[in-house]
Amino acid sequence: MYKAPRGTFDILPQEQAYWKYVEGKVAFLCQLYGYQPLSTPIFEDSELFTHAVAGGTDLVDKEMYTFEDRKGQKLALRAEGTAPVCRAYLEHGLFNLAQPVKLYYIGPAFRYERPQAGRYRQHHQFGFEAIGSADPALDAEVIEMAQRFFFSLGLSQFSINLNSIGCKLCQPKYVEALQEHYSDYTEQLCPDCKVRLVRNPLRLLDCKKASCQKIAETAPKTVNYLCPECQAHFQSVQKYLGALGITFQLNHRLVRGLDYYTRTVFEIEPQEEGTQQSALGGGGRYDNLIEELGGKPTPAVGFAAGIERLILNLKRQKIAVPSLPTPAAFIACLGEEAKIEAAKLASALRKNGIAVIEATGDKSLKAQLRQANALGAIYTIIIGKQEMENRTIILRDMRNGEQKAIPQTEIITALKQGETA
Ligand code: HAM
């Protein structure tokens, strides 16, 4: 028997209510903040990610799904959403529109990670990006939008971590200080961090190993190395957040796992005790990325959340989501003639926009009613020999088991009234 590949899973019909719920909230939120949908391909030139996210990150070094097509072109499954959005922004000349351009997306991302609860090889991200403005008010708006998204889902037990990691000018000085700090502990570092110390020192702060985290605790803080412009920007972001009434905590070790970030970085973490602290979402500024990808210098800021993790948290916090719509009626029938009548009736009802499911095979009435119940039908329409002769049907309300005979001509009205009852 074939199985879904490790780290991937099917989203069965009974799970879909959660997905539709989240998607509905996403669409409402993005409309509220003026973001427009953008869909990008599931695979891209692999260099887009290696260039944007950069070597020395786990994502590029260990997690990308890369392959060559039949002509030898190197492609990669979408590893994250920001680089493709920037690529599309440049490719379609969106810089000619009024800036910032605000875009959002929902779709799968692929990372070769060690699967565990909340960590998959295919996960889905909802992300939004505001490209073309360095205004700190926009950073605060993006953080507020992320928070409003979680609140709109009914989630409340989360916290916002915030930091600034500076720009091209001030970050190198910080990195130097970081290297100096870590060079006193080289023997204690995990093998990955030994490489990070040389290749990508900022990532040292990201290491989840307890021994390395201890060293990170006493590491220099990015905020103490910001240039005056970055410092003013960060102060301003915090001022706007304060004005918007958003509670956040400064986290000096927050650097994010991707290399394109500059200045503001933030992450949203669940607070629940006993659950593994894995970010529900994260984002920040990436003021150099568009230029790195061949465009003019264009500041930008954005955020993405993993939908699987959101759903895990909805379940943990016992948040009920609306069920998917069930059929208005199930049509049960007894006998060959009645079955033809049922097929005609089903067609007529669907033509009128009424969702129905008709019985198949020749099951007993009891079995047909059981099926109607399992499908969550509001009514069962029963057609037997007598009903055929009288041109009536029996309408059974599945909510209370009451049933009555009504003329066939009255079915549509009865169903429409019943659905809203
Ligand atoms: P990221 O932090 O790598 O950021 O991913 C965003 C979110 O996707 C994470 O916070 C997490 O909820 C979810 N996620 C990531 N990897 C997995 C996984 N293996 N399994 C399940 N969920 C996962 C980005 O990708 C950036 N593009 C975000 C961004 C947008 N920054 C600026 N704009």
Coordinates of C-alpha atoms in Angstrom, one line a residue, residues 7-269:
G7 CA 6.3 14.6 6.7
T8 CA 3.2 15.1 4.5
F9 CA -0.4 14.3 5.2
D10 CA -3.9 14.3 3.6
I11 CA -6.4 16.8 4.8
L12 CA -9.5 14.7 5.1
P13 CA -13.0 16.1 4.7
Q14 CA -13.6 16.2 8.5
E15 CA -10.5 18.4 8.9
Q16 CA -11.5 20.8 6.1
A17 CA -13.7 22.9 8.3
Y18 CA -10.6 24.2 10.1
W19 CA -9.0 25.0 6.8
K20 CA -12.0 26.8 5.4
Y21 CA -12.3 28.7 8.7
V22 CA -8.7 29.9 8.5
E23 CA -9.0 30.8 4.8
G24 CA -12.2 32.8 5.5
K25 CA -10.4 34.8 8.2
V26 CA -7.4 35.4 5.9
A27 CA -9.6 36.8 3.1
F28 CA -11.4 39.1 5.5
L29 CA -8.3 40.3 7.2
C30 CA -6.4 41.0 4.0
Q31 CA -9.4 43.0 2.6
L32 CA -9.5 44.9 5.9
Y33 CA -5.8 46.0 5.5
G34 CA -5.8 46.4 1.7
Y35 CA -3.8 43.4 0.7
Q36 CA -4.4 41.7 -2.7
P37 CA -4.0 38.0 -3.4
L38 CA -1.0 36.8 -5.4
S39 CA -0.4 33.1 -6.4
T40 CA 3.1 32.0 -7.4
P41 CA 4.2 28.7 -8.9
I42 CA 4.9 25.7 -6.6
F43 CA 8.4 25.6 -8.0
E44 CA 10.9 28.2 -8.8
D45 CA 14.4 28.6 -10.1
S46 CA 16.3 27.1 -7.2
E47 CA 18.7 30.1 -7.2
L48 CA 15.9 32.4 -6.2
F49 CA 15.9 30.8 -2.8
T50 CA 19.6 30.2 -2.5
H51 CA 20.2 33.9 -3.4
A52 CA 17.4 35.3 -1.3
V53 CA 17.6 33.2 1.8
A54 CA 21.4 32.6 1.4
G55 CA 23.8 29.8 2.3
G56 CA 24.6 29.2 6.0
T57 CA 20.9 28.9 6.8
D58 CA 19.3 25.5 7.5
L59 CA 16.7 26.3 4.8
V60 CA 19.2 26.5 2.0
D61 CA 21.9 24.1 3.3
K62 CA 19.7 21.3 4.5
E63 CA 16.0 21.7 3.7
M64 CA 15.4 22.6 0.1
Y65 CA 13.7 20.2 -2.3
T66 CA 15.8 20.8 -5.4
F67 CA 15.6 18.8 -8.7
E68 CA 16.5 19.2 -12.3
D69 CA 13.9 19.1 -15.0
R70 CA 14.4 17.2 -18.3
K71 CA 16.4 20.0 -19.8
G72 CA 18.7 20.2 -16.7
Q73 CA 17.3 23.4 -15.3
K74 CA 17.7 23.5 -11.5
L75 CA 14.4 24.1 -9.8
A76 CA 13.2 24.0 -6.2
L77 CA 9.9 23.4 -4.6
R78 CA 8.7 26.6 -2.9
A79 CA 10.7 26.8 0.4
E80 CA 9.0 30.0 1.6
G81 CA 6.8 32.7 0.3
T82 CA 8.7 36.0 0.4
A83 CA 11.3 35.4 -2.3
P84 CA 8.6 34.3 -4.9
V85 CA 6.6 37.4 -4.1
C86 CA 9.6 39.7 -4.6
R87 CA 10.4 37.8 -7.9
A88 CA 6.9 38.4 -9.1
Y89 CA 7.0 42.1 -8.0
L90 CA 10.1 42.6 -10.2
E91 CA 9.0 40.4 -13.1
H92 CA 5.7 42.2 -13.5
G93 CA 6.9 45.7 -12.9
L94 CA 4.8 46.1 -9.7
F95 CA 7.2 48.9 -8.7
N96 CA 5.4 51.1 -11.2
L97 CA 2.3 51.0 -9.1
A98 CA 1.7 53.2 -6.1
Q99 CA 3.9 52.0 -3.3
P100 CA 3.8 50.2 -1.0
V101 CA 2.3 47.3 -2.9
K102 CA 0.5 45.0 -0.5
L103 CA 0.2 41.3 -1.4
Y104 CA -0.8 38.1 0.3
Y105 CA -0.7 34.4 -0.4
I106 CA -1.7 31.0 1.0
G107 CA 0.0 27.9 -0.2
P108 CA 2.2 25.0 0.5
A109 CA 5.9 25.3 1.3
F110 CA 8.4 22.4 1.3
R111 CA 11.2 21.9 3.7
Y112 CA 13.2 18.7 4.4
E113 CA 12.9 18.8 8.2
R114 CA 12.7 16.1 10.8
P115 CA 8.9 15.6 11.0
Q116 CA 7.3 16.0 14.4
A117 CA 4.1 17.6 15.8
G118 CA 3.8 21.0 14.1
R119 CA 6.8 20.4 11.8
Y120 CA 6.2 18.9 8.4
R121 CA 8.0 18.5 5.1
Q122 CA 5.0 20.1 3.4
H123 CA 3.3 22.8 5.3
H124 CA 1.0 25.7 4.3
Q125 CA 1.7 29.3 4.9
F126 CA -0.4 32.4 4.9
G127 CA 1.8 35.3 4.4
F128 CA 1.6 39.0 3.5
E129 CA 4.1 41.4 2.2
A130 CA 4.1 45.2 2.0
I131 CA 6.8 46.2 -0.6
G132 CA 8.0 49.7 -1.2
S133 CA 8.1 51.6 2.1
A134 CA 10.5 51.9 5.0
D135 CA 8.0 53.7 7.2
P136 CA 8.2 52.3 10.7
A137 CA 4.4 52.8 10.9
L138 CA 4.2 50.0 8.4
D139 CA 6.2 47.6 10.5
A140 CA 3.8 48.3 13.4
E141 CA 0.8 47.8 11.1
V142 CA 2.1 44.5 9.9
I143 CA 2.6 43.3 13.5
E144 CA -0.9 44.6 14.4
M145 CA -2.3 42.7 11.4
A146 CA -0.6 39.5 12.5
Q147 CA -2.0 40.0 16.0
R148 CA -5.5 40.8 14.7
F149 CA -5.4 37.6 12.6
F150 CA -4.7 35.4 15.6
F151 CA -7.4 37.2 17.6
S152 CA -9.9 36.9 14.7
L153 CA -9.3 33.1 14.8
G154 CA -10.1 33.1 18.5
L155 CA -6.5 32.5 19.6
S156 CA -5.4 34.5 22.6
Q157 CA -2.6 32.6 24.3
F158 CA 0.4 33.9 22.3
S159 CA 3.1 36.5 22.7
I160 CA 4.9 38.8 20.3
N161 CA 8.7 38.8 20.4
L162 CA 10.4 41.8 18.8
N163 CA 14.0 42.7 17.9
S164 CA 15.9 44.8 15.5
I165 CA 19.0 43.3 13.7
G166 CA 20.2 46.5 12.0
C167 CA 21.2 47.1 8.4
K168 CA 24.1 46.6 6.0
L169 CA 26.0 49.4 7.8
C170 CA 25.7 48.4 11.5
Q171 CA 25.2 44.7 11.3
P172 CA 28.8 43.8 10.4
K173 CA 30.0 45.4 13.6
Y174 CA 27.6 43.4 15.6
V175 CA 28.6 40.2 13.9
E176 CA 32.2 40.9 14.7
A177 CA 31.3 41.3 18.4
L178 CA 29.3 38.1 18.3
Q179 CA 32.2 36.2 16.8
E180 CA 34.4 37.5 19.4
H181 CA 32.1 36.4 22.2
Y182 CA 31.6 33.0 20.7
S183 CA 35.3 32.5 20.0
D184 CA 35.8 32.1 23.8
Y185 CA 33.5 29.0 23.7
T186 CA 34.5 27.2 20.5
E187 CA 35.1 24.0 22.3
Q188 CA 31.6 23.9 23.8
L189 CA 29.8 24.7 20.5
C190 CA 27.8 22.0 18.7
P191 CA 29.2 20.9 15.3
D192 CA 26.6 23.1 13.4
C193 CA 27.5 26.2 15.5
K194 CA 31.2 25.6 14.8
V195 CA 30.4 26.0 11.1
R196 CA 28.0 28.9 11.8
L197 CA 30.7 30.8 13.7
V198 CA 32.6 31.0 10.4
R199 CA 29.9 31.0 7.8
N200 CA 26.9 32.8 9.3
P201 CA 27.5 34.0 12.9
L202 CA 24.0 35.5 13.3
R203 CA 22.6 32.0 13.1
L204 CA 24.5 31.1 16.3
L205 CA 21.7 32.8 18.3
D206 CA 19.2 30.5 16.6
C207 CA 20.7 27.2 17.8
K208 CA 18.2 25.1 19.9
K209 CA 20.9 23.1 21.6
A210 CA 20.9 23.8 25.4
S211 CA 24.7 24.1 25.6
C212 CA 24.7 26.7 22.7
Q213 CA 21.7 28.6 24.1
K214 CA 23.7 29.1 27.3
I215 CA 26.4 30.9 25.4
A216 CA 23.8 32.9 23.5
E217 CA 22.4 34.2 26.8
T218 CA 25.5 36.3 27.5
A219 CA 26.1 37.2 23.8
P220 CA 26.1 40.9 22.9
K221 CA 22.7 42.4 21.9
T222 CA 22.0 43.6 18.4
V223 CA 20.2 46.7 19.8
N224 CA 23.4 48.0 21.3
Y225 CA 25.1 48.0 17.9
L226 CA 22.4 49.7 15.8
C227 CA 23.4 52.8 13.8
P228 CA 21.5 56.0 14.6
E229 CA 19.1 55.5 11.7
C230 CA 18.3 51.9 12.7
Q231 CA 18.0 52.9 16.3
A232 CA 15.5 55.7 15.5
H233 CA 13.6 53.3 13.2
F234 CA 13.3 50.7 16.0
Q235 CA 12.3 53.4 18.5
S236 CA 9.6 54.6 16.2
V237 CA 8.3 51.0 15.5
Q238 CA 7.9 50.6 19.3
K239 CA 6.2 54.0 19.6
Y240 CA 3.6 53.0 17.0
L241 CA 3.1 49.6 18.6
G242 CA 2.5 51.4 21.9
A243 CA 0.0 53.8 20.3
L244 CA -1.8 50.8 18.8
G245 CA -2.0 49.2 22.2
I246 CA 0.1 46.1 21.2
T247 CA 1.9 44.3 23.9
F248 CA 5.3 42.8 22.9
Q249 CA 8.4 41.7 24.5
L250 CA 11.9 42.6 23.3
N251 CA 13.9 39.4 22.6
H252 CA 17.6 40.2 22.0
R253 CA 18.2 36.7 20.7
L254 CA 15.6 36.8 18.0
V255 CA 17.3 36.9 14.6
R256 CA 15.0 34.7 12.5
G257 CA 16.2 31.8 10.4
L258 CA 16.4 33.4 7.0
D259 CA 19.1 35.7 5.9
Y260 CA 17.2 38.5 4.1
Y261 CA 16.0 40.3 7.2
T262 CA 17.1 43.8 8.2
R263 CA 16.0 46.0 11.1
T264 CA 12.6 44.8 12.6
V265 CA 12.2 41.1 13.2
F266 CA 9.3 39.6 15.1
E267 CA 7.9 36.2 16.0
I268 CA 4.6 35.0 17.5
E269 CA 4.9 32.2 20.0

